[in-house]
Coordinates of C-alpha atoms (C1' of nucleotides) in Angstrom, one line a residue:
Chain A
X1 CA 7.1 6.3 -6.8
X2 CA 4.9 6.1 -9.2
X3 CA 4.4 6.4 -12.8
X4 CA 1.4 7.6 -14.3
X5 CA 1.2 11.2 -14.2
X6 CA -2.3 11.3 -13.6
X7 CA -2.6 8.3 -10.9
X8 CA -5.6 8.4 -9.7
X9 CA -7.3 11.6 -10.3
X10 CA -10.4 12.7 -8.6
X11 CA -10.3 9.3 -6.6
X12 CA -7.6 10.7 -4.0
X13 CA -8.2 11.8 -0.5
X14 CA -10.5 14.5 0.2
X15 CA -14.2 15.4 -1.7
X16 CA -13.6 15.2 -5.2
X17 CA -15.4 18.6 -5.3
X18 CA -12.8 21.5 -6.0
X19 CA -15.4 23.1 -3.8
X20 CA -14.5 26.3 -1.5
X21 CA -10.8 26.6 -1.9
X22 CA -11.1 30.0 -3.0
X23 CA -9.7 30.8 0.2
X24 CA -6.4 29.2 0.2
X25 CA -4.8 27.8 2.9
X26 CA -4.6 30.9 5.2
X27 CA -5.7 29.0 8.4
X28 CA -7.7 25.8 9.2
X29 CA -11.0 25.6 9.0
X30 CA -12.5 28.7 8.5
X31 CA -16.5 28.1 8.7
X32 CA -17.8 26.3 11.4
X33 CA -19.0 23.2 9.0
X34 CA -15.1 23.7 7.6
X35 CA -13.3 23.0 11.1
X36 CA -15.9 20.2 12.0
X37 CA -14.7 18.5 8.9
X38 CA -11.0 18.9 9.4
X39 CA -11.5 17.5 12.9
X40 CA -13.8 14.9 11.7
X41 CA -11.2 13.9 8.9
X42 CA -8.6 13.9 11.8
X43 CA -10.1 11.9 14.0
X44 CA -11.4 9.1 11.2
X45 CA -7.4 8.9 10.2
X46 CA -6.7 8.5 14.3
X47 CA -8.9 6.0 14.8
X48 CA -8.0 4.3 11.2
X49 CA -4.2 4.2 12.3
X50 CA -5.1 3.1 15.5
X51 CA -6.8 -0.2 13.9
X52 CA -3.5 -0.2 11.3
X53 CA -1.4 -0.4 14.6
X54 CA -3.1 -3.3 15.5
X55 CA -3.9 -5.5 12.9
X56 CA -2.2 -4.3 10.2
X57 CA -3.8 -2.7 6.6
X58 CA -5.7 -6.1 6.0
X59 CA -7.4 -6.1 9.2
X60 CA -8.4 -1.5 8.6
X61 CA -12.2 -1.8 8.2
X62 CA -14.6 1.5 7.9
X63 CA -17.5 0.1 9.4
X64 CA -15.3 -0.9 12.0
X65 CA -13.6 3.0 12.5
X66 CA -17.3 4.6 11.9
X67 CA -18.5 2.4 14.4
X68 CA -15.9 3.4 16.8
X69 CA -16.7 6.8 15.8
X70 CA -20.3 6.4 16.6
X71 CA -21.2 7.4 12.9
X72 CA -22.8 5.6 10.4
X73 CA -20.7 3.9 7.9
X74 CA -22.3 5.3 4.7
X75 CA -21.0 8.5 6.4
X76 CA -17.3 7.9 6.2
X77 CA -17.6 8.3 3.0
X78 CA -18.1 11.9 2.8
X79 CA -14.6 12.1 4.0
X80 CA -13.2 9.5 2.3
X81 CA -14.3 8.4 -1.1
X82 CA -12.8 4.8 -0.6
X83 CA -10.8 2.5 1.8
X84 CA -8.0 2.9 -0.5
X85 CA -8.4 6.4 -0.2
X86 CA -8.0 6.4 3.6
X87 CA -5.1 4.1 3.4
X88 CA -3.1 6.3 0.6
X89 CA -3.6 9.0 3.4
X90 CA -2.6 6.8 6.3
X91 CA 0.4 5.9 3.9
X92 CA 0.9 10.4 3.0
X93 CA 1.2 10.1 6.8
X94 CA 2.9 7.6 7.4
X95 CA 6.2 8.7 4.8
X96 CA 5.6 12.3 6.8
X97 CA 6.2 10.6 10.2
X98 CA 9.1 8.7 9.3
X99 CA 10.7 11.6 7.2
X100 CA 10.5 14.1 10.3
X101 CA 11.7 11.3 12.0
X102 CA 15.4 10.7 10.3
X103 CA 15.3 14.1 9.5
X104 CA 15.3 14.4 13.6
X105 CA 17.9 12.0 14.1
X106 CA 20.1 13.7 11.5
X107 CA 19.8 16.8 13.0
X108 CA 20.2 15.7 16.6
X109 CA 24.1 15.4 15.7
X110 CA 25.2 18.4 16.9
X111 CA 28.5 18.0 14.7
X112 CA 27.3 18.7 11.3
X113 CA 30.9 17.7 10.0
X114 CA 30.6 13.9 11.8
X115 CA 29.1 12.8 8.6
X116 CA 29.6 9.1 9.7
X117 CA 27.4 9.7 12.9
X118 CA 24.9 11.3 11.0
X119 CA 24.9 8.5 8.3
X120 CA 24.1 6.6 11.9
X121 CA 21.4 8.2 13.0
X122 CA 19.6 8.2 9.5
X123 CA 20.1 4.4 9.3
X124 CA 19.1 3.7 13.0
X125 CA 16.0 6.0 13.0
X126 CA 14.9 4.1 10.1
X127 CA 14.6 1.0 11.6
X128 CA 13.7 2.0 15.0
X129 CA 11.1 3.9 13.4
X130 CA 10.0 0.7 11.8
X131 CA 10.6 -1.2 14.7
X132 CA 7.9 1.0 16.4
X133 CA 5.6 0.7 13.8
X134 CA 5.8 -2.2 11.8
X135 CA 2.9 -2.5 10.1
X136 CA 3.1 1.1 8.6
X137 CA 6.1 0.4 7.8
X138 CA 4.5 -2.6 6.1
X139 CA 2.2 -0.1 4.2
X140 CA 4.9 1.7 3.2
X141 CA 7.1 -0.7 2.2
X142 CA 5.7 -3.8 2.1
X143 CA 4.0 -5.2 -1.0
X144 CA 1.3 -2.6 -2.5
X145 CA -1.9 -3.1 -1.2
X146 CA -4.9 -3.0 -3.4
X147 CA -4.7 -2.9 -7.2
X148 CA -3.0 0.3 -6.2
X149 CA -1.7 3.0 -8.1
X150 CA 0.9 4.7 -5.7
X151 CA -0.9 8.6 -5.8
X152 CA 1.4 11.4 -7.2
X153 CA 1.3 12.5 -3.8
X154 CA 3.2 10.1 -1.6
X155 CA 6.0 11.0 -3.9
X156 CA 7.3 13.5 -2.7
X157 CA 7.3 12.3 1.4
X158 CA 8.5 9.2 0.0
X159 CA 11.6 10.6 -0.9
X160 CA 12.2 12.2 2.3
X161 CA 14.3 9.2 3.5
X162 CA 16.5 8.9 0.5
X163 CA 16.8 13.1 0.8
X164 CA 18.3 12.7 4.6
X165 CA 20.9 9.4 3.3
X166 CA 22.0 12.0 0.0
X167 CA 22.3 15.0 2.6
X168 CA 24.7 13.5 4.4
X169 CA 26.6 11.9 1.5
X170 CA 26.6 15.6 -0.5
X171 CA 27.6 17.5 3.0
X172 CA 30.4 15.0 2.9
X173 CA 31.7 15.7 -0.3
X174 CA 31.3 19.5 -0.4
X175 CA 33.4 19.5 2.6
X176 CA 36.3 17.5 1.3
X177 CA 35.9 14.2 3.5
X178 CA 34.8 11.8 0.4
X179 CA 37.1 10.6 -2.2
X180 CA 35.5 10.1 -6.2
X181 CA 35.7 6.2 -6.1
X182 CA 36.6 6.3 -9.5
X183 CA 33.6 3.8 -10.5
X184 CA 33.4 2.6 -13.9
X185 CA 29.3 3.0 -14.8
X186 CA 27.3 1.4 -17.5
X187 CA 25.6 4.1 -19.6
X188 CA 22.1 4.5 -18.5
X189 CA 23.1 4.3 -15.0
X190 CA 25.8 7.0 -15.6
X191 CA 22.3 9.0 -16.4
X192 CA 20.4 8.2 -14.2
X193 CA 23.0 9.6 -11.8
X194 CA 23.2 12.6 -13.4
X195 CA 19.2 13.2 -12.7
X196 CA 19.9 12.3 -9.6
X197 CA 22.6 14.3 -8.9
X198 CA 20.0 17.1 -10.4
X199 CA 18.0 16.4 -8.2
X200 CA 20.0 16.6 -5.0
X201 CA 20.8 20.7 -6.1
X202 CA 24.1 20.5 -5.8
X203 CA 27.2 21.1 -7.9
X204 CA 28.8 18.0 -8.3
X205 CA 28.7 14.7 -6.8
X206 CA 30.7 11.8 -8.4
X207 CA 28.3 9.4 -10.1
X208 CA 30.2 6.0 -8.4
X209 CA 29.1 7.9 -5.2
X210 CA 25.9 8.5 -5.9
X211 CA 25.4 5.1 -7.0
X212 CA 26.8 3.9 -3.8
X213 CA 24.6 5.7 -2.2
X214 CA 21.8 4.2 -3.9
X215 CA 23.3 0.3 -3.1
X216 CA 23.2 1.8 0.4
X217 CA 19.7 2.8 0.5
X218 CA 18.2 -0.5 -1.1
X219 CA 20.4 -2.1 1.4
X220 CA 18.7 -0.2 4.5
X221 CA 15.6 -1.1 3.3
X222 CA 16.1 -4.8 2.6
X223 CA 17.9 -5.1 5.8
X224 CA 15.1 -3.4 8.2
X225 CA 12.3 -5.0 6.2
X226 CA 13.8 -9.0 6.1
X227 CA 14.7 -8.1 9.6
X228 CA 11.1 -7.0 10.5
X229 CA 9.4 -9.5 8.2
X230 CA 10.9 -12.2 9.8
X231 CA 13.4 -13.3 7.5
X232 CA 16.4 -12.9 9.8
X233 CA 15.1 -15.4 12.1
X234 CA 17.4 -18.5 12.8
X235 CA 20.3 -16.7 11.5
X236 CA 21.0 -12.5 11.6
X237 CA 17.8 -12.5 14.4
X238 CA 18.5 -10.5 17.0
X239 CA 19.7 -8.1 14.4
X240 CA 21.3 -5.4 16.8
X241 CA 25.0 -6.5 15.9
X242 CA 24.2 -7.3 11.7
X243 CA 22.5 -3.8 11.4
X244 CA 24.8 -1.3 13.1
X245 CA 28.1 -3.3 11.6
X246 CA 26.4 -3.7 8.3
X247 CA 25.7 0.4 8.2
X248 CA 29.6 0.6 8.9
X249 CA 29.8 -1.5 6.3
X250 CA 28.1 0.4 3.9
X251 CA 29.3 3.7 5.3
X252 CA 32.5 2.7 4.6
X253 CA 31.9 1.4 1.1
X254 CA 30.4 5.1 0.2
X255 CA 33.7 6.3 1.4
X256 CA 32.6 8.1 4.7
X257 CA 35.7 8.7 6.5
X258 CA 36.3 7.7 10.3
X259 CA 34.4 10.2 12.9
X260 CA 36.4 12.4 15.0
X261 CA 37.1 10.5 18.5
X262 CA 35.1 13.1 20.5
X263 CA 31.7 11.8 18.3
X264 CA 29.3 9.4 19.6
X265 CA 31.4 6.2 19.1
X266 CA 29.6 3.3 17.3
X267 CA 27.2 1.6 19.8
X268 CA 28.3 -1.9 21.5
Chain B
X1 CA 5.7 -28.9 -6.7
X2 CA 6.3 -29.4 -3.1
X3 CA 9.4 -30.9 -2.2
X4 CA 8.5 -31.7 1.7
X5 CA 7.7 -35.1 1.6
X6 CA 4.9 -35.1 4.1
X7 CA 4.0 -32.2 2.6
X8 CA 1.4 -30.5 4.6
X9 CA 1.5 -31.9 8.0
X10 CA -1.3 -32.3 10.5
X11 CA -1.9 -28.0 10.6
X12 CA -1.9 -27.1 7.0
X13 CA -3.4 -28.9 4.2
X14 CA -6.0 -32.1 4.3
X15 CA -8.3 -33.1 6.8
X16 CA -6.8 -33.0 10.8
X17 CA -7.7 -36.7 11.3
X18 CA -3.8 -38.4 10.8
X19 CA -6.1 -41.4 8.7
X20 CA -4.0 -43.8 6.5
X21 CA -0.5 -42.9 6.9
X22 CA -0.2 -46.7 7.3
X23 CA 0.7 -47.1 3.6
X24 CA 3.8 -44.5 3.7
X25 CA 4.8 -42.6 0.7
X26 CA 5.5 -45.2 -1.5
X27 CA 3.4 -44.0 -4.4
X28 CA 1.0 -41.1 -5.1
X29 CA -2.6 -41.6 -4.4
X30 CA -3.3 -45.3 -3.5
X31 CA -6.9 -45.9 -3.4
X32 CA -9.4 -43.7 -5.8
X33 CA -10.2 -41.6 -3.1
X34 CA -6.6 -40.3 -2.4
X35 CA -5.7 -40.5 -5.7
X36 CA -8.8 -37.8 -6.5
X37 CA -7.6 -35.9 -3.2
X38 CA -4.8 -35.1 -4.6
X39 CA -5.6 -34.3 -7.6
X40 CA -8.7 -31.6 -6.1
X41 CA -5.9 -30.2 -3.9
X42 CA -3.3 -29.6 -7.1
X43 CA -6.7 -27.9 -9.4
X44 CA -7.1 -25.9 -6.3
X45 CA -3.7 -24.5 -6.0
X46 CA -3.6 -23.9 -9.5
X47 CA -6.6 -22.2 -9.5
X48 CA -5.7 -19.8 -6.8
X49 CA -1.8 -19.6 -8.3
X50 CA -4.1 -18.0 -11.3
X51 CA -6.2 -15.9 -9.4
X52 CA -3.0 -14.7 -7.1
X53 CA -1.4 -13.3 -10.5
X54 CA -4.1 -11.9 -11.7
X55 CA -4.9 -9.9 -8.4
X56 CA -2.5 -10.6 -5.8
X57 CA -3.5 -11.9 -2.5
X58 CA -5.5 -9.5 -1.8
X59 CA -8.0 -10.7 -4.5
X60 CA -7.4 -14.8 -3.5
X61 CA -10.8 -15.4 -2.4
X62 CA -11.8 -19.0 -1.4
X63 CA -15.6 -19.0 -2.9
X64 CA -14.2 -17.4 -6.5
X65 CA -11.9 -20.4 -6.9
X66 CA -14.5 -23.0 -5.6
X67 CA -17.0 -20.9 -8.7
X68 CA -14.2 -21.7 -10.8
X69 CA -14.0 -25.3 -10.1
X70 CA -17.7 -25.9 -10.0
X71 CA -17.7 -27.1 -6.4
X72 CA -19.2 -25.6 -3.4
X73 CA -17.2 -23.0 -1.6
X74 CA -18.1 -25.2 1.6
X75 CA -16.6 -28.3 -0.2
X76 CA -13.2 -26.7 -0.4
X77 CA -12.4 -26.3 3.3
X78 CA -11.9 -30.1 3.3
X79 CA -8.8 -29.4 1.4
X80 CA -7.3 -26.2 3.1
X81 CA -9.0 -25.6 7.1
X82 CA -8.8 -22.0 6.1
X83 CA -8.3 -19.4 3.0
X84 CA -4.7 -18.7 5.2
X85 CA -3.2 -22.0 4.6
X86 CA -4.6 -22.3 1.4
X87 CA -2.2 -19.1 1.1
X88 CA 0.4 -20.9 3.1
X89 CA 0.4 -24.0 0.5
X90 CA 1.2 -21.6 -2.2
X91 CA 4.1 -19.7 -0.4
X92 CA 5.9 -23.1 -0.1
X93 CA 5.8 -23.8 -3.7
X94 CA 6.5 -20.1 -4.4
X95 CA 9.3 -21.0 -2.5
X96 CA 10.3 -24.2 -3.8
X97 CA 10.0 -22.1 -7.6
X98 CA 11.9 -19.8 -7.0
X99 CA 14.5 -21.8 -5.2
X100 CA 14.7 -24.2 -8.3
X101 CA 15.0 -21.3 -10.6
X102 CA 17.9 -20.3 -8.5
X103 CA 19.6 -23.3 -8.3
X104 CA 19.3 -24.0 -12.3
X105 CA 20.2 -21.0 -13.1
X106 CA 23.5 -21.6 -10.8
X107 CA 24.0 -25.3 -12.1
X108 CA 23.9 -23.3 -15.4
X109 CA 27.0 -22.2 -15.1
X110 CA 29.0 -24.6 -16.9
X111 CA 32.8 -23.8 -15.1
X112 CA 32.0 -24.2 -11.9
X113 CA 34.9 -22.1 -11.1
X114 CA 33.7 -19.4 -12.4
X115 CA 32.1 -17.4 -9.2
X116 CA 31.5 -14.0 -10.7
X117 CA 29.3 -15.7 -13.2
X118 CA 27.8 -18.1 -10.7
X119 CA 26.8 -15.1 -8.6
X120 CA 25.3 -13.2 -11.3
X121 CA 23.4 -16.1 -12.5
X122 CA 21.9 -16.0 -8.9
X123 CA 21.2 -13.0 -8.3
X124 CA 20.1 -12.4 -11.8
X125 CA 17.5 -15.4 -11.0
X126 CA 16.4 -13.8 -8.1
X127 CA 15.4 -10.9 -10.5
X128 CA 13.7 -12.4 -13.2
X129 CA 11.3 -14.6 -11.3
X130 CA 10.7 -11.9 -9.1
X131 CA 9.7 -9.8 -12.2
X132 CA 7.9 -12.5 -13.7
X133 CA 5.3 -13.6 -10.5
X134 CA 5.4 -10.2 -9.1
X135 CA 2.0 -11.0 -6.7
X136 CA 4.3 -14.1 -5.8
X137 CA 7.3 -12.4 -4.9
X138 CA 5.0 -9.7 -2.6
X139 CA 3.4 -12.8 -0.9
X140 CA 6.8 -14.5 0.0
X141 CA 8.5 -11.0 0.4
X142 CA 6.2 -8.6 1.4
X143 CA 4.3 -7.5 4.0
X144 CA 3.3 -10.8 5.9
X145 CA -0.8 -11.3 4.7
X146 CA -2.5 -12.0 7.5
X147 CA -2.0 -12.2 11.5
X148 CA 0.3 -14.6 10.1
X149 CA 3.0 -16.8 11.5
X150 CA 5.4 -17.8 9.3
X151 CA 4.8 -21.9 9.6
X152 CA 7.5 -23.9 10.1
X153 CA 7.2 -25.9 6.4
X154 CA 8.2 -22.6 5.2
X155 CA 11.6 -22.2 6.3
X156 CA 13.5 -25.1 4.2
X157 CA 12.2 -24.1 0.9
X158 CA 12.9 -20.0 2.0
X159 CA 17.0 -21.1 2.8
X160 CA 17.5 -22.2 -0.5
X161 CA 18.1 -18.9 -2.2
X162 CA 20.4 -18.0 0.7
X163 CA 21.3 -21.2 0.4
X164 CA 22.8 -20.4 -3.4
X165 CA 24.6 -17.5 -3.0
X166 CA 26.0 -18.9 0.3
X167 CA 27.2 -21.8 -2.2
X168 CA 28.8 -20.0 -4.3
X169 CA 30.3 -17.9 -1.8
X170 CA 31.7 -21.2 0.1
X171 CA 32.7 -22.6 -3.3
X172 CA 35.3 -19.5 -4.0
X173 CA 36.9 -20.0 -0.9
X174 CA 36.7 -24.0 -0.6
X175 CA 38.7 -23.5 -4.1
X176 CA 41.4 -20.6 -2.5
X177 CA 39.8 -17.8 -4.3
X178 CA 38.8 -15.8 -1.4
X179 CA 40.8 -13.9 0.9
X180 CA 39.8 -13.2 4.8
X181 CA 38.7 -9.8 4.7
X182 CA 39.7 -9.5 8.4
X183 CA 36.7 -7.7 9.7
X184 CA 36.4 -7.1 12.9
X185 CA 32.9 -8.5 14.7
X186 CA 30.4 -7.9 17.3
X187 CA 30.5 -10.4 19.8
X188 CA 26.7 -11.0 18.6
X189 CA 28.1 -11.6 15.4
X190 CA 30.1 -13.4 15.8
X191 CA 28.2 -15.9 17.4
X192 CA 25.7 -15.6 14.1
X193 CA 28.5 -16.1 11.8
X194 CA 29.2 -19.3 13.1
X195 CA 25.9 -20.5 13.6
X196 CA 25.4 -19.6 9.5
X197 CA 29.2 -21.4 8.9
X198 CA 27.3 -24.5 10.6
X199 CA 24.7 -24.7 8.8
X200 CA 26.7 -24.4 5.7
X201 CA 28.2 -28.2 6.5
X202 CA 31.2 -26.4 5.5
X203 CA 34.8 -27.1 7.8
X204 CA 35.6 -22.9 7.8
X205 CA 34.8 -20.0 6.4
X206 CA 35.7 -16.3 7.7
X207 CA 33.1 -14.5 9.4
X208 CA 33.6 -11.5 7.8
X209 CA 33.4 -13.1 4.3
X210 CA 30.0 -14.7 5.9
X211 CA 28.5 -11.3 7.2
X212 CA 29.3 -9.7 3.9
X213 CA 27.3 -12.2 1.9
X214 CA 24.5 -11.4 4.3
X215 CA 24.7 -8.0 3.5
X216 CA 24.8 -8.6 -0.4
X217 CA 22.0 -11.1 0.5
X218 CA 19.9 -8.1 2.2
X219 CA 20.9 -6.2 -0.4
X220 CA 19.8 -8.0 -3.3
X221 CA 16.4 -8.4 -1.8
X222 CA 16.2 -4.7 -0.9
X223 CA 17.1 -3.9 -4.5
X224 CA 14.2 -6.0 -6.3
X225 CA 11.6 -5.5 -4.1
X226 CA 12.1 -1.8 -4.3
X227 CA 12.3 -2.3 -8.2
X228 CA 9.2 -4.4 -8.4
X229 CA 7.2 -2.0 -5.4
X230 CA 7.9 0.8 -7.2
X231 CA 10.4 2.7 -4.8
X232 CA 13.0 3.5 -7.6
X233 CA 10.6 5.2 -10.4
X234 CA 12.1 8.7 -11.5
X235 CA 15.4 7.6 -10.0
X236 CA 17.0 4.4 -10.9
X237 CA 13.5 3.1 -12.3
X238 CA 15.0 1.3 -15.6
X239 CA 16.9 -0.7 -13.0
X240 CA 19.0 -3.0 -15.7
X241 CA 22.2 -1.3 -15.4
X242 CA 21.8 -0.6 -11.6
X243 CA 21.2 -4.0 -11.1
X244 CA 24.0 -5.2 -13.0
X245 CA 26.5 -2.4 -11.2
X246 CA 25.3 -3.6 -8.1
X247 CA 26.1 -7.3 -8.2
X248 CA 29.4 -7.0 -9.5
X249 CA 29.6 -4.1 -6.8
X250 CA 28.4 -6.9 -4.2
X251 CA 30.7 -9.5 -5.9
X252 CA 33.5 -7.0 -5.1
X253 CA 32.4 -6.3 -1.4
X254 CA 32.1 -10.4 -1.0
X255 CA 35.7 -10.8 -2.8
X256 CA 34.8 -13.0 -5.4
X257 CA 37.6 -12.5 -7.9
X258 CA 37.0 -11.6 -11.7
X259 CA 35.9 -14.5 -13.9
X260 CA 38.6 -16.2 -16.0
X261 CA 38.3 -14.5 -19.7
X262 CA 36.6 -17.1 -21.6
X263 CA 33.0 -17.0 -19.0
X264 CA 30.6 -15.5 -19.5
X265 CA 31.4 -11.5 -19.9
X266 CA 28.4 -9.2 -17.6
X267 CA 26.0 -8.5 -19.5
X268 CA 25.8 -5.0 -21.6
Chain C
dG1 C1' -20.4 -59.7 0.7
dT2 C1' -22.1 -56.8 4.3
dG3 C1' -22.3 -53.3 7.7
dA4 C1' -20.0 -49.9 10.3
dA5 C1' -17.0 -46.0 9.9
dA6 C1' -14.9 -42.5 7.7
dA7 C1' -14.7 -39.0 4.0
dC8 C1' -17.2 -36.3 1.1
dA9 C1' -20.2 -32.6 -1.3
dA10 C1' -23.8 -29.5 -1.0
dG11 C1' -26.8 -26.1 1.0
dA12 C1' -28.4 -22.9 4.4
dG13 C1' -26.9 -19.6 7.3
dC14 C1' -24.0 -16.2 10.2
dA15 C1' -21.5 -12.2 10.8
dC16 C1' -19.0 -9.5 8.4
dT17 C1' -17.1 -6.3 4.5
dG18 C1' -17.0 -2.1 0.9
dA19 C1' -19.9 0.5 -1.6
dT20 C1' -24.3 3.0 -3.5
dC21 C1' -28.6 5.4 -3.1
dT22 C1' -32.2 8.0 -1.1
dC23 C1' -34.1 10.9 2.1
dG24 C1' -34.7 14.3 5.7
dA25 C1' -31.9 17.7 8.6
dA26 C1' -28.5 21.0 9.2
dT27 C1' -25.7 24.7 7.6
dT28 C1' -23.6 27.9 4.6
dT29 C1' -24.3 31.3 1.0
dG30 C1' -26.6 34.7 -1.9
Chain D
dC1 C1' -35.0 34.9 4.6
dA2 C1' -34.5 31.5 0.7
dA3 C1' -31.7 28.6 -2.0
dA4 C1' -28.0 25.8 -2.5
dT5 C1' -24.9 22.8 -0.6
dT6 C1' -23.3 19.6 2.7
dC7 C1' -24.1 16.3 5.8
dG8 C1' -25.7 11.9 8.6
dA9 C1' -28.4 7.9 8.8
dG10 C1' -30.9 3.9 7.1
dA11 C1' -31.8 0.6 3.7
dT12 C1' -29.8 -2.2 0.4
dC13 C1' -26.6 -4.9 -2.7
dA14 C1' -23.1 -8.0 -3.8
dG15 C1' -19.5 -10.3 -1.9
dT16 C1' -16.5 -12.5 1.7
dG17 C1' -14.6 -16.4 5.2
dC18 C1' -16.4 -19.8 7.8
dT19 C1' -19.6 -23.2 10.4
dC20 C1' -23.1 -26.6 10.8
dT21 C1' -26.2 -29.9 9.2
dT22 C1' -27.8 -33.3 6.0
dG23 C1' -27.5 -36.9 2.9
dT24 C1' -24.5 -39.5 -0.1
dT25 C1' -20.4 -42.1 -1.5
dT26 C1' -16.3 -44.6 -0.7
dT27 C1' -13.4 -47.4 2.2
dC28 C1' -12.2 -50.8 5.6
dA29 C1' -12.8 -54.7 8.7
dC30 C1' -15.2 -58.7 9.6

DNA sequence: GTGAAAACAAGAGCACTGATCTCGAATTTG
DNA sequence: CAAATTCGAGATCAGTGCTCTTGTTTTCAC
């Protein structure tokens, strides 16, 4: 997500004082002044994401959340060193919330082995989940905010998504259902799919699939954000039909086979 | 730069009076005064263009360009009603850019028959310009800036990427190149595929053929802005080769047939 | 030409914003 | 209990988009 190792440093959510960590993470908040400022911090994010629901990141405004919070502004700040700061946590939750999400969706298929209904559920949680809240989504995937320097730490969330679409690709392969398209790669790409493929943890994945996979996901992505953007409109609009035939579409050009008849049939 | 010929209308640009139309557009700036209009309006756009690469739109701010210009930030809004449309007057000409990009770079393309090429020249395009006005390509792609609703001036200059590939597409099959890939649509879609065959001015083309160049069209977008946002560091980040895998990839999905020897051979 | 009408630039001002600093009060820690 | 730390509030600063008023300049019709 981001490339500088160090990103941003002391300048990340939280009081850049190491301060009393001493006792690790055993349970929240164990002093008094600890659990008022875990509940403070909660309820500054609540209220923020409330005010991102409405108006989007441009319209997020600390004055506007302390005042809502009945708190001086100068006091937010104790909590949150910047706005930016408070958005890179709104977007930490925000990757979490749409990664339990399609994680949900992948595991409400109670089939493991219909990997072309799970490939479903990941694709349709995604944009329903964007649907729901566009302008997180916006935050997420929309064009970086600030100056920004995406933190080291939405990383990981970030890839949540990506996790869930390779999940069901590798638990196709393992169990037989996927055929090595036999893709020809360029070089670097051949790499690149090799780290990938690293990074899934798992034996062996064929590189054309992996880079399928990866046409796939940009495609998901493109196709939920024109969709919510507003680039569909006058053509693909009503966008029902485009997405679930396009993540046939792309289902099929991974090589996922045909469900069995007794899985959820495609919708429509 | 803009290729409207009333440019602005009555709710963007200029003053809301409708004033001396009387002349029509026979020539640029007839009396001093509109000839020193528009010139004001074109420092002012170029001034913000400069600030919007610098910072993005985030950091567009009305009174910095109205400092720049040695005029009174008061004095501007007789140019643009608000900082919003001032920001609408650039996505049209972002638009209208990158659309001419796309369109040279197609009209290139010396054999005209040869669609692979054509299509990579396109897409390609699409890349470059995207890679070189990133803070544009977030404003026209990105998360919508403010409340915002897309005006209508926008939605000529936005087809004309679409507009491209589409061409080429049409071209391949106007010249026999292209088979039916026989897919099987939504109702839904079907309706949208022949609203898009419509607008095309063109007498048939299949529908499936039509949907797939909308996915390869969601795709392509996907792709960049994910490259340009970040989204594919540690993964596919030097994205050269899995950009160039993925168009032909595309190419293939569309059906557009391998280039006659003696074009242009993909790159690497 | 001249006088009315329209367009214009500038300045003051409003209601905001994010951010910093200081100063008492509260709380935790030794 | 005392010291150290954390905390909240107020004042303040620089900056923003935008409006209104005032006086000037240009244009247009007679």
């Amino acid at each position: 997500m981001d490339a500088v190792p160090h990103s941003t440093g002391p300048s990340s959510a939280g009081p850049k004082s190491a301060g009393p960590e001493r006792t690790g993470p055993k349970h929240a908040g164990r002093t008094a002044r600890e659990r008022a400022r875990a509940e403070l911090t909660a309820e500054i994010k609540r209220e923020a994401r409330r005010q991102l629901s409405d108006q989007g990141a441009q319209g997020l405004s600390l004055r506007a959340v302390s005042r809502e919070l009945g708190m001086a502004s100068s006091a937010l700040y104790r909590y949150f060193p910047s706005r930016d700061d408070l958005l890179t946590a709104l977007i930490i939750d925000a990757y979490d919330a749409l990664g339990a999400r399609v994680e949900a969706a992948d595991r409400a298929v109670a089939d493991r082995g219909a990997h072309r209904a799970r490939w479903r559920a990941v694709c349709g949680a995604v944009r329903e989940w964007a649907a729901g809240q566009p302008h997180e989504y916006a935050l997420l995937y929309g064009s970086p905010v600030p100056g920004y320097i995406a933190p080291e730490a939405t990383i990981g969330p970030a890839a949540r998504v990506p996790f869930a679409l390779f999940g069901v690709v590798v638990d196709a392969w393992t169990a037989g259902a996927l055929a090595d398209p036999g893709d020809a790669l360029l070089p670097e790409l051949e790499m690149q799919a090799a780290i990938i493929t690293g990074a899934l943890n798992v034996i062996e994945l064929p590189h054309g699939t992996v880079v399928r996979t990866g046409i796939a996901w940009t495609q998901l992505f493109g196709m939920v954000g024109f969709e919510l953007f507003g680039h569909l409109a006058g053509t693909l609009d009503p966008a029902d039909a485009f997405f679930a035939h396009t993540v046939e579409a792309m289902a099929t050009l991974i090589g996922l086979p045909a469900d069995p008849p007794d899985a959820p049939a495609p919708p429509a």
